Structures are given as C-alpha cells and as structure tokens.
Coordinates of C-alpha atoms and ligand atoms in Angstrom, one line a residue:
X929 CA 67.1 90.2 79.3
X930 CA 67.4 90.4 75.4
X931 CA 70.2 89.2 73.9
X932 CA 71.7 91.2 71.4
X933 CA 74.4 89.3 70.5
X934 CA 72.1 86.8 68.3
X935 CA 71.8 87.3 65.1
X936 CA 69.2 86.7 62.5
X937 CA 71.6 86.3 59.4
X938 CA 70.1 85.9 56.0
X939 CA 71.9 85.6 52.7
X940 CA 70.0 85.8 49.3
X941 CA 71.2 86.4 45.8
X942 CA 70.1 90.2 46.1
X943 CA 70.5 92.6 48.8
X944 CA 66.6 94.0 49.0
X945 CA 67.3 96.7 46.6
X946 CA 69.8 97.5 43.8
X947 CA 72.0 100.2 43.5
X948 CA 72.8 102.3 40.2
X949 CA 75.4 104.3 39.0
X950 CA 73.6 107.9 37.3
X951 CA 76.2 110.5 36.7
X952 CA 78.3 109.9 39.2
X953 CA 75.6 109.1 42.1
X954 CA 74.4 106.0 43.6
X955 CA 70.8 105.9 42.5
X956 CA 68.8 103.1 45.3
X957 CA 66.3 101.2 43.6
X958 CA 63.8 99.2 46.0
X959 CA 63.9 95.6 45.3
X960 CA 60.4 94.4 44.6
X961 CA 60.4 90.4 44.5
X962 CA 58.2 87.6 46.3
X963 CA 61.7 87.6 48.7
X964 CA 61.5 91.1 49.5
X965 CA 58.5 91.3 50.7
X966 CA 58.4 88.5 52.8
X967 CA 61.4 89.0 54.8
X968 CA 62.2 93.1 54.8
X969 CA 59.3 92.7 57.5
X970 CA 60.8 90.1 59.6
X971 CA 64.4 91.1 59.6
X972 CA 63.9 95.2 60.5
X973 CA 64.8 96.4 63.6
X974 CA 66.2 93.1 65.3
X975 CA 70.0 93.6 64.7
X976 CA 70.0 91.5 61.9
X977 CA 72.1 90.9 59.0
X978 CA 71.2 90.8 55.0
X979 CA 74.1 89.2 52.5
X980 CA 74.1 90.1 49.1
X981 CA 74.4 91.2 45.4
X982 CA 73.9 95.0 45.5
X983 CA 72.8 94.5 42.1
X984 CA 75.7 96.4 40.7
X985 CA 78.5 95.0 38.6
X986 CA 80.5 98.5 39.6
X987 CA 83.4 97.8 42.5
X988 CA 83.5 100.6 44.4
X989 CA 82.9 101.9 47.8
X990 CA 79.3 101.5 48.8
X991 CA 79.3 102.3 52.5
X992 CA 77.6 105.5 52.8
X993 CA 74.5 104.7 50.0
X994 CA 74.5 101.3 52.7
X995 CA 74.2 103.1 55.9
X996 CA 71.8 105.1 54.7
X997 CA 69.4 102.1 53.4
X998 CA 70.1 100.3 56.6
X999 CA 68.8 102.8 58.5
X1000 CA 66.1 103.4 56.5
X1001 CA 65.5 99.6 56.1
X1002 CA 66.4 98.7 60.5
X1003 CA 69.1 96.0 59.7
X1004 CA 72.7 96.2 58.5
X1005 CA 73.9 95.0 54.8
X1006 CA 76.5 93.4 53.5
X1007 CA 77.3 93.7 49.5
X1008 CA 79.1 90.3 48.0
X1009 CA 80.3 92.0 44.7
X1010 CA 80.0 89.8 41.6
X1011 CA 81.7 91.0 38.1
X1012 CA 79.9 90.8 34.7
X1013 CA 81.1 87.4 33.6
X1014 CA 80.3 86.0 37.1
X1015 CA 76.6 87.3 36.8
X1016 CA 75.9 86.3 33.1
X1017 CA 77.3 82.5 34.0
X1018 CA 76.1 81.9 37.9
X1019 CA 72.6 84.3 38.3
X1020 CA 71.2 84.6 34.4
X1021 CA 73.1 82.0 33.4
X1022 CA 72.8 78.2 36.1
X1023 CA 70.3 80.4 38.1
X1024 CA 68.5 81.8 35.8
X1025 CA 68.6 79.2 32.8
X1026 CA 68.9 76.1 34.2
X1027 CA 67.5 76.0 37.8
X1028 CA 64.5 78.2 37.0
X1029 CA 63.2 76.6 34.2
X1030 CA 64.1 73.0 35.4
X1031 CA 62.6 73.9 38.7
X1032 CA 59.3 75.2 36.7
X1033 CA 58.8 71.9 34.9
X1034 CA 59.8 73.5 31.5
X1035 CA 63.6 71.6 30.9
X1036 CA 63.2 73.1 27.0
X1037 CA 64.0 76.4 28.3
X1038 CA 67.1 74.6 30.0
X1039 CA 70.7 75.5 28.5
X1040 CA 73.1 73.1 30.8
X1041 CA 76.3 74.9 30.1
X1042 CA 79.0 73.4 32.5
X1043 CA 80.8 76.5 32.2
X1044 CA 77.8 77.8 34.0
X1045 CA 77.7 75.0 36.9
X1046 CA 81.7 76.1 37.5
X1047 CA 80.9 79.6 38.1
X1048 CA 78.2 78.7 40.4
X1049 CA 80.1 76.7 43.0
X1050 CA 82.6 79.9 42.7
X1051 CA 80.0 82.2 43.7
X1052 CA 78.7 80.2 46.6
X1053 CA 81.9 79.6 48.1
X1054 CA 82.1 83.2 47.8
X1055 CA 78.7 84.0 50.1
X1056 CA 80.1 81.1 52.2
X1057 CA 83.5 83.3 52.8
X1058 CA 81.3 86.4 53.4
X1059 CA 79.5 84.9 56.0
X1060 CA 82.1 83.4 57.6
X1061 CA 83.3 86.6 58.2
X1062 CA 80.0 87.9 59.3
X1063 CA 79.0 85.7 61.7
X1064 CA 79.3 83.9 65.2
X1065 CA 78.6 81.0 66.6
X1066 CA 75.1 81.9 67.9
X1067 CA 73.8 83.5 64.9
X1068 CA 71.1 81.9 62.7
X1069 CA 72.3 81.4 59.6
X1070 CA 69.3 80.7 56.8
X1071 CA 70.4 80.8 52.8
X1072 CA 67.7 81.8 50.4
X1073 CA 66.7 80.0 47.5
X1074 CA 68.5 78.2 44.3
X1075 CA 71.1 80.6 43.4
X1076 CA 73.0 79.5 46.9
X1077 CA 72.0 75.8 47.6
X1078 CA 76.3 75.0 47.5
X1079 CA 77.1 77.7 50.2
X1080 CA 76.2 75.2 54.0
X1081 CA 79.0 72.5 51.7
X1082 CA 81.5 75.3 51.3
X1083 CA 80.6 76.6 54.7
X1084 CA 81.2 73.4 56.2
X1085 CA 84.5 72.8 54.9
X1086 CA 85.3 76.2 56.4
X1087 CA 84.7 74.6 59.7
X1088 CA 81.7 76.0 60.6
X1089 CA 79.5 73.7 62.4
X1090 CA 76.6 75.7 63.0
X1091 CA 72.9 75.5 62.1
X1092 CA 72.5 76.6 59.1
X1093 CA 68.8 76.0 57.3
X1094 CA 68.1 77.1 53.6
X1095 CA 64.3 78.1 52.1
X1096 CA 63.3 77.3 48.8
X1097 CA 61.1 79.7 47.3
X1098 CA 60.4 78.1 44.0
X1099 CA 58.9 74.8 43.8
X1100 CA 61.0 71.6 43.7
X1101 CA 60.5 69.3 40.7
X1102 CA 59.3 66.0 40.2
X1103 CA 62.3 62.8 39.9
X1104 CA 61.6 62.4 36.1
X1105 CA 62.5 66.4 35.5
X1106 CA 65.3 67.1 38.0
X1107 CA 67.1 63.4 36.7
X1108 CA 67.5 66.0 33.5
X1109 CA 70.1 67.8 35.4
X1110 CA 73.7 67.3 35.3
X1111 CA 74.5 68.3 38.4
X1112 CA 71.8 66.4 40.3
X1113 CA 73.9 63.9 42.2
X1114 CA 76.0 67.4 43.6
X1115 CA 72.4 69.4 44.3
X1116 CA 71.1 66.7 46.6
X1117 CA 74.7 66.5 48.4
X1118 CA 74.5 70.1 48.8
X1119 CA 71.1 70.4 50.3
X1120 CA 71.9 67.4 52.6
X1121 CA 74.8 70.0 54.4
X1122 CA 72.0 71.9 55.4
X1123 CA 70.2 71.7 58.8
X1124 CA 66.6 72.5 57.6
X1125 CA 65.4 72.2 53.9
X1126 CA 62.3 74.1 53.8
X1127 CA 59.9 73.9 50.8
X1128 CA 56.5 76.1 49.8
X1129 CA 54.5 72.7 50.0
X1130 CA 53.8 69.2 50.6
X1131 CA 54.7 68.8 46.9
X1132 CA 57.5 70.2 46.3
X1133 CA 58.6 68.4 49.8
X1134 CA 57.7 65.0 48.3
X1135 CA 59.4 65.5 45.1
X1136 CA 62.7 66.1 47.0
X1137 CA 62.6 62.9 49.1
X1138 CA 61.7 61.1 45.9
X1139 CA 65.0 62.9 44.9
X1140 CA 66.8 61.5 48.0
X1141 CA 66.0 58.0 47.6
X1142 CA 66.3 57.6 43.9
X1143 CA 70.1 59.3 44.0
X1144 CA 71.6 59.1 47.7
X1145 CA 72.7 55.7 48.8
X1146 CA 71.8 54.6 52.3
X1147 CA 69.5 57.5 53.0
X1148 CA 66.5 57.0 55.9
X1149 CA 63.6 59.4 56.2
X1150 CA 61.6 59.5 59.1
X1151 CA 58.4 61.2 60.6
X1152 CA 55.3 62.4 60.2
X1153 CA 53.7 65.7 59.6
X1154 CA 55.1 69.5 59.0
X1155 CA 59.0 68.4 59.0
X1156 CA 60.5 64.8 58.4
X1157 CA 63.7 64.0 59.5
X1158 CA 66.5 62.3 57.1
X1159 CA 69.6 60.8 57.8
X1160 CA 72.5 60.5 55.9
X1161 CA 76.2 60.0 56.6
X1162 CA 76.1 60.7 60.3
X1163 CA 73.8 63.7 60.1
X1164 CA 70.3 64.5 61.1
X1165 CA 68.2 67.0 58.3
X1166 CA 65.1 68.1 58.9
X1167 CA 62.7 68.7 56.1
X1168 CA 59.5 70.5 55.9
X1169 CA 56.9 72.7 54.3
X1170 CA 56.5 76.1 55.2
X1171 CA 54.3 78.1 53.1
X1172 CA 55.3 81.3 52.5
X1173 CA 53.2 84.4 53.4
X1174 CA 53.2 88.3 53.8
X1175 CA 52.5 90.7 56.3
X1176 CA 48.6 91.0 56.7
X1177 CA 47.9 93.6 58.9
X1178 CA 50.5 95.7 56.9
X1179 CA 48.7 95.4 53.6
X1180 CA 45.5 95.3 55.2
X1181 CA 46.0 98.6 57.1
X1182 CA 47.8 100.0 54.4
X1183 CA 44.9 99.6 51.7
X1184 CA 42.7 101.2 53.9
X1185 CA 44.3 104.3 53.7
X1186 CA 42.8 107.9 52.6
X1187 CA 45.7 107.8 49.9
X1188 CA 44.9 104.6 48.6
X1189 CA 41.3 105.1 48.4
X1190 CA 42.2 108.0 46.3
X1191 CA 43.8 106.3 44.0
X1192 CA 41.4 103.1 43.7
X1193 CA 38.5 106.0 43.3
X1194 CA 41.0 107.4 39.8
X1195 CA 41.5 103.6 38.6
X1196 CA 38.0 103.3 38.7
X1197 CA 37.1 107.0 37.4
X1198 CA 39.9 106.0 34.8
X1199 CA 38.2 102.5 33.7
X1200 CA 34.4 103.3 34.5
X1201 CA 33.3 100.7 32.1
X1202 CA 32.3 98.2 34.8
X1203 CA 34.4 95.8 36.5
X1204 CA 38.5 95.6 36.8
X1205 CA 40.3 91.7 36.7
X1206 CA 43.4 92.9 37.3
X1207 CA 46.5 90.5 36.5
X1208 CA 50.2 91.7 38.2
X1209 CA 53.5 89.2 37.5
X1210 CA 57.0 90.1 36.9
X1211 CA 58.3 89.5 33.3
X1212 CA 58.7 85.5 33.3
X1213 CA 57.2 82.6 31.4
X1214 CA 55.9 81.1 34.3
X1215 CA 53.3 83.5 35.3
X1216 CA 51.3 82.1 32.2
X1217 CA 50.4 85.4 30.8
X1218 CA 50.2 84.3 27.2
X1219 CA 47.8 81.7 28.3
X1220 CA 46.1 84.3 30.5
X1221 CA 45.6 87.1 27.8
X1222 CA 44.9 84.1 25.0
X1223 CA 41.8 82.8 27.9
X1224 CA 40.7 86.4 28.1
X1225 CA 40.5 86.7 24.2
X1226 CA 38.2 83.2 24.3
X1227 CA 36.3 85.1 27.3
X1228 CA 35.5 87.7 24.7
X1229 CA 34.6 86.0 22.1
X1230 CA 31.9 84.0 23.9
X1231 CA 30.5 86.7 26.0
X1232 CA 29.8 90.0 23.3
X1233 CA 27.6 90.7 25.9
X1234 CA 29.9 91.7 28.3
X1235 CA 32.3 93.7 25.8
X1236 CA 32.2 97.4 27.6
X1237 CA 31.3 95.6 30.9
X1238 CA 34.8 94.3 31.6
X1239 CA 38.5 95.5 31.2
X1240 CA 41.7 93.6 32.0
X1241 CA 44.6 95.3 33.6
X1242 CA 47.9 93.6 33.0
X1243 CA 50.5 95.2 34.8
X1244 CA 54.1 93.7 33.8
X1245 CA 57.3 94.2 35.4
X1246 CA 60.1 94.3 34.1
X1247 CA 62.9 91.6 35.2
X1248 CA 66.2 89.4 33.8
X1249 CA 65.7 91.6 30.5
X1250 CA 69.4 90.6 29.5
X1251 CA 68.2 87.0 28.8
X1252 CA 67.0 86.8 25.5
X1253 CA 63.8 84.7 26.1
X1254 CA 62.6 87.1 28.4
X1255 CA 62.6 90.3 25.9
X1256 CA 61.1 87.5 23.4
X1257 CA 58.5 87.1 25.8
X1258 CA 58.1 90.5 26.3
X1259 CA 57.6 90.8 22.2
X1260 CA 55.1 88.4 22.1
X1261 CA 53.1 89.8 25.2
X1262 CA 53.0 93.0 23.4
X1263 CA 51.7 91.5 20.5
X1264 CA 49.1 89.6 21.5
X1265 CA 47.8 92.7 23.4
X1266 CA 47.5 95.2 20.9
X1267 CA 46.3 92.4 18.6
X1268 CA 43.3 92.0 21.0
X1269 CA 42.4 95.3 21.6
X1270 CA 42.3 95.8 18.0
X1271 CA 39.8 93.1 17.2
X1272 CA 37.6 94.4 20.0
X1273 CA 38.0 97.9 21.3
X1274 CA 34.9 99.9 21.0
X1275 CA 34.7 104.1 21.2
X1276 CA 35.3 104.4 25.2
X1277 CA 36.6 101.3 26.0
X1278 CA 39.6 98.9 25.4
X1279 CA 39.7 95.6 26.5
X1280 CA 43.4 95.5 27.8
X1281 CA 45.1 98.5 30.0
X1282 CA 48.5 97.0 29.8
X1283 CA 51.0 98.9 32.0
X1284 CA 55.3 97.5 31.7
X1285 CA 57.0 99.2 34.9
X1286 CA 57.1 98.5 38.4
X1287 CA 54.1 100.3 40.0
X1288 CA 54.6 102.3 43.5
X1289 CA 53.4 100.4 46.3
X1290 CA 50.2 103.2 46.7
X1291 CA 49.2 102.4 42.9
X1292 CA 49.7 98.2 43.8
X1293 CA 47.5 98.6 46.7
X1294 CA 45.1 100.7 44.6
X1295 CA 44.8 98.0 42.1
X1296 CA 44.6 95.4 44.5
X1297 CA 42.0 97.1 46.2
X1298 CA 39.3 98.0 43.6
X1299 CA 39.8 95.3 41.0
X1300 CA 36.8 93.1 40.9
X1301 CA 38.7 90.0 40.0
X1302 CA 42.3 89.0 40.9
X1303 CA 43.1 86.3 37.6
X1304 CA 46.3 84.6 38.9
X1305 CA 47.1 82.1 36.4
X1306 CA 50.9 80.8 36.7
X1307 CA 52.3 77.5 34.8
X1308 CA 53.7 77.2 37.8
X1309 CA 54.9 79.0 41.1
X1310 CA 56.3 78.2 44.4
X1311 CA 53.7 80.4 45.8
X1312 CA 52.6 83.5 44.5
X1313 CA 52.6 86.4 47.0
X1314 CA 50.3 88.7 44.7
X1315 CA 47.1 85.9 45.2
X1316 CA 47.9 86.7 49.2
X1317 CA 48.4 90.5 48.6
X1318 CA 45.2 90.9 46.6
X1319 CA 43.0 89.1 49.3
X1320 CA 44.6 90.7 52.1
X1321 CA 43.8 94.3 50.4
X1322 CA 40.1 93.8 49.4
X1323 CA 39.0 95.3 52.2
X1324 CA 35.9 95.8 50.9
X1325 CA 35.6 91.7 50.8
X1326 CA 33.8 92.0 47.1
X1327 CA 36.6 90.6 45.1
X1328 CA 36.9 87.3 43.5
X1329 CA 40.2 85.3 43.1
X1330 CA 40.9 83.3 39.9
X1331 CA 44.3 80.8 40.8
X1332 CA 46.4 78.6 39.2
X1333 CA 45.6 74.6 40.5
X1334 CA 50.1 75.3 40.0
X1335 CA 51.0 78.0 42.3
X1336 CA 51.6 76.8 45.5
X1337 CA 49.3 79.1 47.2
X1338 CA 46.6 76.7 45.8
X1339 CA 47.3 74.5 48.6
X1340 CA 46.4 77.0 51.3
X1341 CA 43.2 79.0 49.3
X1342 CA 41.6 76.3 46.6
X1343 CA 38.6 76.4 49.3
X1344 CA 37.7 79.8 48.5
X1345 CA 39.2 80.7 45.4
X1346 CA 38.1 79.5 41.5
X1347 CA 40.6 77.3 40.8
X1348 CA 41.6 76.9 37.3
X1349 CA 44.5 75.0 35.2
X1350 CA 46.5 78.2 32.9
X1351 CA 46.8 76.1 29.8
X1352 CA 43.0 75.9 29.8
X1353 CA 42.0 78.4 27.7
X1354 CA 38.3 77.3 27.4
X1355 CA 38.2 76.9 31.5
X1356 CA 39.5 80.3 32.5
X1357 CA 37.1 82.2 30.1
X1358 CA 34.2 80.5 32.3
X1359 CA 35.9 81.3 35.2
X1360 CA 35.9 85.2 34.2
X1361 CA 32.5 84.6 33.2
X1362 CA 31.1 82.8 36.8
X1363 CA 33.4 85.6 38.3
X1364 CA 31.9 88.0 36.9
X1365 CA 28.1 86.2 37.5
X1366 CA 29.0 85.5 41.6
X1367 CA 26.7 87.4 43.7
X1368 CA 27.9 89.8 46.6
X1369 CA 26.7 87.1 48.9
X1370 CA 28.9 84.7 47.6
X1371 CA 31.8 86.8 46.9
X1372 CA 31.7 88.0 50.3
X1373 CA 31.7 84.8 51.4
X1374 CA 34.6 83.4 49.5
X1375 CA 36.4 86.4 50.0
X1376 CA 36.4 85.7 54.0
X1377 CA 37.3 82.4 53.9
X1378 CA 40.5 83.2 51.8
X1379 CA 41.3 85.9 53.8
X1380 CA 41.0 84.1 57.3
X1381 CA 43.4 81.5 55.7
X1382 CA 46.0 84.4 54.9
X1383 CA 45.6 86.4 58.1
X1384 CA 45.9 83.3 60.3
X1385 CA 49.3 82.1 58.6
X1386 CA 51.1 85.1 57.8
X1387 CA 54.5 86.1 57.4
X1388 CA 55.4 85.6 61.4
X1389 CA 53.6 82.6 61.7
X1390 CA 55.9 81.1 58.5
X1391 CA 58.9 82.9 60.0
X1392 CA 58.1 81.5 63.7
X1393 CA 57.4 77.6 62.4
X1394 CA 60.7 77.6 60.4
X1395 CA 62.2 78.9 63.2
X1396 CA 60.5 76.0 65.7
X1397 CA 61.9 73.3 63.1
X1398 CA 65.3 74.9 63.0
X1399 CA 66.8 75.9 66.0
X1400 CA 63.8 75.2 68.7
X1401 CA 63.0 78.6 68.7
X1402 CA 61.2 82.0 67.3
X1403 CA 61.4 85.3 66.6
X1404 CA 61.7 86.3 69.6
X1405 CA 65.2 85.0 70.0
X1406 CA 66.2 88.0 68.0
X1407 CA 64.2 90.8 69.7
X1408 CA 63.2 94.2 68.3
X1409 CA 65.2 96.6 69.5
X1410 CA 62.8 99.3 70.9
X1411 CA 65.4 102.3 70.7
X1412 CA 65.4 102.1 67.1
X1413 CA 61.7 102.1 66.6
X1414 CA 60.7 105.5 66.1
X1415 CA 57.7 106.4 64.5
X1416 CA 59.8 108.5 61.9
X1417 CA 61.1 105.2 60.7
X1418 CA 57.8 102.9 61.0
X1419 CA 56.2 105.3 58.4
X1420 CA 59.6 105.3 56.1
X1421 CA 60.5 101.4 56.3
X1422 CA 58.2 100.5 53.3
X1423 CA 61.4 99.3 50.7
X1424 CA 59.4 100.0 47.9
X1425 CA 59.0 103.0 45.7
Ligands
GDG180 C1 59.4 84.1 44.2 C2 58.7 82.9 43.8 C3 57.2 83.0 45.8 C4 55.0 92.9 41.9 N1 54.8 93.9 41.1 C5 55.0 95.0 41.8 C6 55.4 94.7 43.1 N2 55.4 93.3 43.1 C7 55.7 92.5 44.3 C8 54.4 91.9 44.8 C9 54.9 90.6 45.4 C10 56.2 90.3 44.6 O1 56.5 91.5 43.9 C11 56.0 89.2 43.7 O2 56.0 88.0 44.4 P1 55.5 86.6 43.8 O3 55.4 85.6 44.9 O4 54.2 86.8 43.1 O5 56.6 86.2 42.7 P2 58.3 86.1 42.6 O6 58.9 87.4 42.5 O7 58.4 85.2 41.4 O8 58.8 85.4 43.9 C12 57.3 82.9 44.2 C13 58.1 84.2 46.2 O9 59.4 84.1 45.7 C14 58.2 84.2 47.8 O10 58.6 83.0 48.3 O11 55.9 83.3 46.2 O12 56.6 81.7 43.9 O13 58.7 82.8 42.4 O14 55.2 90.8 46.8 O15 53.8 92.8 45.7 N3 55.7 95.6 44.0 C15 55.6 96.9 43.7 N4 55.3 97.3 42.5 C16 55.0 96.4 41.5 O16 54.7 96.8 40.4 N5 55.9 97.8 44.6

C-alpha cells in the first residue's frame, strides 16, 4: 500500500516561480533556473512539499495565487517571506557576492561584509523554523544549495534529529580559494550537520574533503566510490557526487513536436544564412560570454570565408539585475555585440542575433533544436543544464556541442563533445571552425554518444542515487498519486512561460 504520509520536502532559496504585484494583482512568473528544472519534475504529483522565497518582498496574503500554482504545479508551497534589507544582505548580498563568486574561483568579485554573514544565519534559522513546522518525523528533508547550508545546524538545535541531506548545485572550490573566506571554519561545521553532502562531481567532492582535513580537527574519511563516509564528533556523513540531470524523454518528446518544428522551421527561415551556434546563459560572469563573443570575433577574423555562412545567437537572460556588476556586465555584453556586428555585418546578414529576455519554453526548444552548434563556454559551472538540454533536443542527431573543460557536465560528455577552455580565445575559434568542418557522419556519431550518456542518467536516475545514499531508498517511497494525474494537468505542468 502507498504511504502517503511521507513526504518529499524540499527547501530552496526560491519557490519555483516568483510572484509580482501589477495593479493590485498577483502577476505568477515561472521560475526558470538550473534548480527549476531539475526538480519541478521529480516533486509533482507525490504530495510533496517546496519551501521558499516567493520572490516578493510584499507581505501579504498569498494563499489563493499559491493554491492555484500548486495545482497547476502537483505539490503544495510554502512562502518563507524575506523583507528588502534581508534580501539585499543574505541572497544578493553573502549569496550572491560572496558564495557565488568564491564558489566560481573568482574571490575579486568577493565583497566579505560581515554584516552580510549575520543576516545569513538569520535567514537560515528562519527556513529551519518553517520547516519545522512543516514537517514530520518521516519526511525527507533535502536543502538546496549555498544560500541555506546553516539551516540542518539551526535545525538541529531545534531538536530535530531527522535525516536531513543538502545538494550543492554550484561547484565547491579548491582549499587555497575557500581559505579566502571568513566564515570558513562555520561553513564546514554547518555542512557537517547534514546527513548527505551531495556535490555535481568528483571535483568539487575532493575539494571539500580537502576542506575537511585542512580546517576540522579529528575528522576521518572513509570509502570508496560514489559516496564516502566522514566522521566527526559522533556522527556519520555521507558524501558523494551526483551529477545533476534533466528530464530526457520530456525534452526529447517535447522537441519533437508539430509546434516546435514550426518554430525551428521560422528560426531557420529567419537566419537562412547557413548554420545557427546558438549560445543560452542567464546574466552572470560565469557563463564566459565575453570570452565567448571575443572567441567568435577571432573565428571571424580568421575564416572571411565563412562570413554569411554562420550566425551566432546569444540569447541572455536577465537575472540578479540589482547587483551592480551584473548590469555592468550586461553593458559590456551589449557593447561588444554591436561593436562586432558593426565591423562585419554584410547586406543580409549579421553576425550576432542577440536576444535579452527569458524565451518561452516552445522558442528554447526551437533553438535547441535547429542550431547547428551548441557553444557552451562557462568559466566555470557546477553543471550546466543547457549542454544536457541542447543534446537531449537534437532530435535530428546533426548538432555539435562546443563545452567548457569547467562546467561540470564535462565530466559526464568530454567523450563526445569538443571540449574547449573559455579563456582560449584562439582555441574556441577552431572549435567553431572544426564544428562547422565535422561531417554528418561524425556529428551523428558524437551526437549519439552524448545523448546515450544523458538519457541513461537523467533526472530520476540523479534523484533515485541521492535518494539510495540518503535514506536507503527511492522515489518510489514518495509515490505518485494517480487521482491527481489527469491528462488536463500533464499537458499544463510545464512551469515555464
Ligand atoms: C545552477 C548552476 C547547475 C535558460 N534560459 C531560458 C530557460 N533557461 C533554463 C534552461 C536551464 C536553466 O534555465 C539554466 O540551467 P543551468 O544549469 O545552465 O544554469 P543555472 O541557472 O546557473 O543553474 C548550474 C544548475 O543549477 C542545476 O544544478 O547546472 O551549474 O549554476 O534549465 O533551460 N528557460 C526558459 N527560457 C529561457 O530563456 N523557459
């Protein structure tokens, strides 16, 4: 018999969409992060619980826009509510301008307020209280990423003794970076309160246990394999890698849709100037897309002979605009565009289609679909969904994937993708260039490979294995609940716009 009263609980900074205030209405905006689209999948229709942020600094009773996006979305929601101050020090301000960069390798961008670390531990022990109320003893409770790695401390002190594991979605520096930070010795006692520490990869598992032995006294790691075990101070922490996927029959099916085709048949009609290499990232100066558009100006220079023959689409979208450096990045993006597509456009072609909104999920998958070339070149990223998304959605298996030797899908695809390092500007021109040389043979070939990889570890299988490692069990512990799964709400559960 299922059992019902199991819960799959899990807490992130952001519920999976924000809500708006426009004249006097709640206005729902789909959230449309790596996060999002990972777990809106694994969570709907199971009885399960999201905590977090509605993404509105506005107090005020939320229930009905709630209900209404649960149902839609087949799990319930809980809003933590967070003032203005509270978001500019804890999410743009610890989050967002200390963890992030730190966590990305680039400890310039750092500004180590301690105002902001105060805030932060206020916040957590704030999710902490929320789920306390939210939860009993047999629910799973799993925290998401850096903005919460304080709430299992502040959850223990609250007397729950539960398991509680926590995922890391962005990478997990090296010793000689993270020593930078303050607040390193409290970080690692925080993560130690956990049950399961998962990471993206083997790296970013390694630089943590360098972490452990270089700052926590008496610590002992054991084990072989997917998951390690540490011990400290009575306790037994499991810690593994667990690469992060998406739903491949979803995005698969999806871009093999009448409406899809339609719109990849526009793009085309649209760009007919032969072949798309299509680049997607949210605002941030880890996707490398300075780097990207400064390779693509070498690739142009070097090859006159494939001006008309190519055009780069660079969709950006916007994200953390309130923090100065990303608005300065967006500046400089801009710039560097239109300073490139003045020094080559031609009558009927410009080099760079540059788009700076959030696409609908039909035009994604369009793009995805019928871009020739996927050129995913981050500094650095704990995985990169959009290198999985692309693959997954070239049905047509003709499509070539460019990635970053930094994201940590590079782990999983190296063997069929070009792999490039960003800050190679000469090296990712020739990749566009052998891209654009490869045969259908041998993109069809790579192309298989890659997506083989994707479709055999996809978002279940990551959502099972952490599962196995953290309480002994899968998905199945939290059944779907059949009565809720009407075909009406299969075709409306896509979050996205
Ligand atoms: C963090 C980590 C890790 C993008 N543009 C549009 C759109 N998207 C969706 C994509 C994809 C997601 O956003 C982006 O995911 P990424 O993984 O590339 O990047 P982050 O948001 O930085 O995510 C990252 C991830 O968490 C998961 O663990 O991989 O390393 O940084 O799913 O499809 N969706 C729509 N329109 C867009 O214009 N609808």
């Amino acid at each position: 018999m299922n059992d019902f009263s199991k819960k799959l609980i899990i807490i992130s900074n952001r519920l999976p969409f924000v809500l708006e205030r426009v004249e006097n209405q709640w206005k729902i905006i789909p959230g449309s992060g790596g996060l999002v689209t990972a777990l809106a999948p694994v969570l709907r229709n199971r009885g399960g619980l999201w905590i977090g942020w509605p993404g509105t600094t506005i107090q005020s009773d939320i229930s009905k826009p709630l209900e209404a996006i649960s149902a839609q979305a087949g799990f319930s929601m809980q809003p933590v509510f967070l003032n203005d101050e509270e978001i500019q020090q804890y999410y743009m301000g610890l989050s967002n301008e200390v963890i992030w960069p730190l966590f990305h390798d680039l400890q310039s961008y750092c500004n180590f307020n301690p105002d902001y670390w105060e805030m932060y531990k206020k916040i957590n022990s704030r999710f902490a209280s929320a789920i306390k109320d939210k939860s009993s003893g047999d629910d799973f409770i799993w925290v998401h990423d850096y903005h919460l790695m304080g709430v299992a401390e502040e959850l223990r002190r609250l007397g729950i003794d539960t398991k509680i594991g926590y995922f890391q979605h962005i990478p997990f520096p090296p010793l000689d970076i993270f020593i930078k930070l303050p607040w390193r010795a409290e970080i690692l006692r925080f993560l130690l309160q956990y049950d399961l520490v998962g990471f993206q990869t083997v790296r970013d598992r390694r630089n943590f246990i360098q972490c452990l032995k270089a700052f926590v006294p008496k610590i002992a790691v054991k084990g072989k394999g997917q998951v390690l075990s540490v011990r400290f101070a009575e306790r037994n922490i499991r810690v593994g890698s667990f690469p992060i996927s998406i739903d491949y029959k979803e995005f698969s099916q999806q871009a093999g849709s009448k409406e899809v085709a339609d719109n990849a048949w526009y793009i085309h009609e649209d760009i007919p100037n032969g072949k798309i290499i299509l680049g997607i990232d949210r605002l941030d100066y880890t996707k490398g897309i300075i780097y990207r558009l400064r390779s693509f100006r070498t690739f142009l220079e070097r090859h006159p002979e494939l001006h008309r023959r190519v055009t780069l689409v660079q969709v950006v979208v916007p994200s953390r605009r309130s923090i100065p450096m990303y608005n300065e990045l967006k500046v400089e993006i801009e710039r560097l565009v239109s300073e490139i597509n003045g020094q080559f456009t031609k009558s009927g072609w410009v080099p760079i289609h540059y788009i700076y909104r959030t696409l609908t999920r039909v035009e994604l998958l369009a793009y995805y679909r019928t871009a020739e070339i996927a050129l995913i070149t981050p500094l650095k990223d704990g995985m990169n969904l959009v290198a999985k998304e692309y693959c997954a959605s070239n049905i047509e298996q003709s499509g070539v994937l460019i990635l970053s030797e930094f994201a940590g899908a590079a782990a999983q695809l190296q063997k069929g993708a070009i792999m490039v390092n960003p800050y190679n500007i000469e090296e990712v021109a020739e990749a566009i260039h052998k891209a654009f040389h490869m045969s259908l043979k041998e993109r069809n070939q790579a192309m298989r490979k890659l997506q083989q990889i994707i479709s055999k570890t996809d978002i279940y299988w990551w959502v099972n294995s952490y599962l196995k490692a953290a309480i002994s069990s899968d998905l199945e512990t939290f059944p779907r609940m059949e009565e809720y799964y009407t075909k009406d709400s299969l075709s409306s559960l896509s979050i996205f716009p």
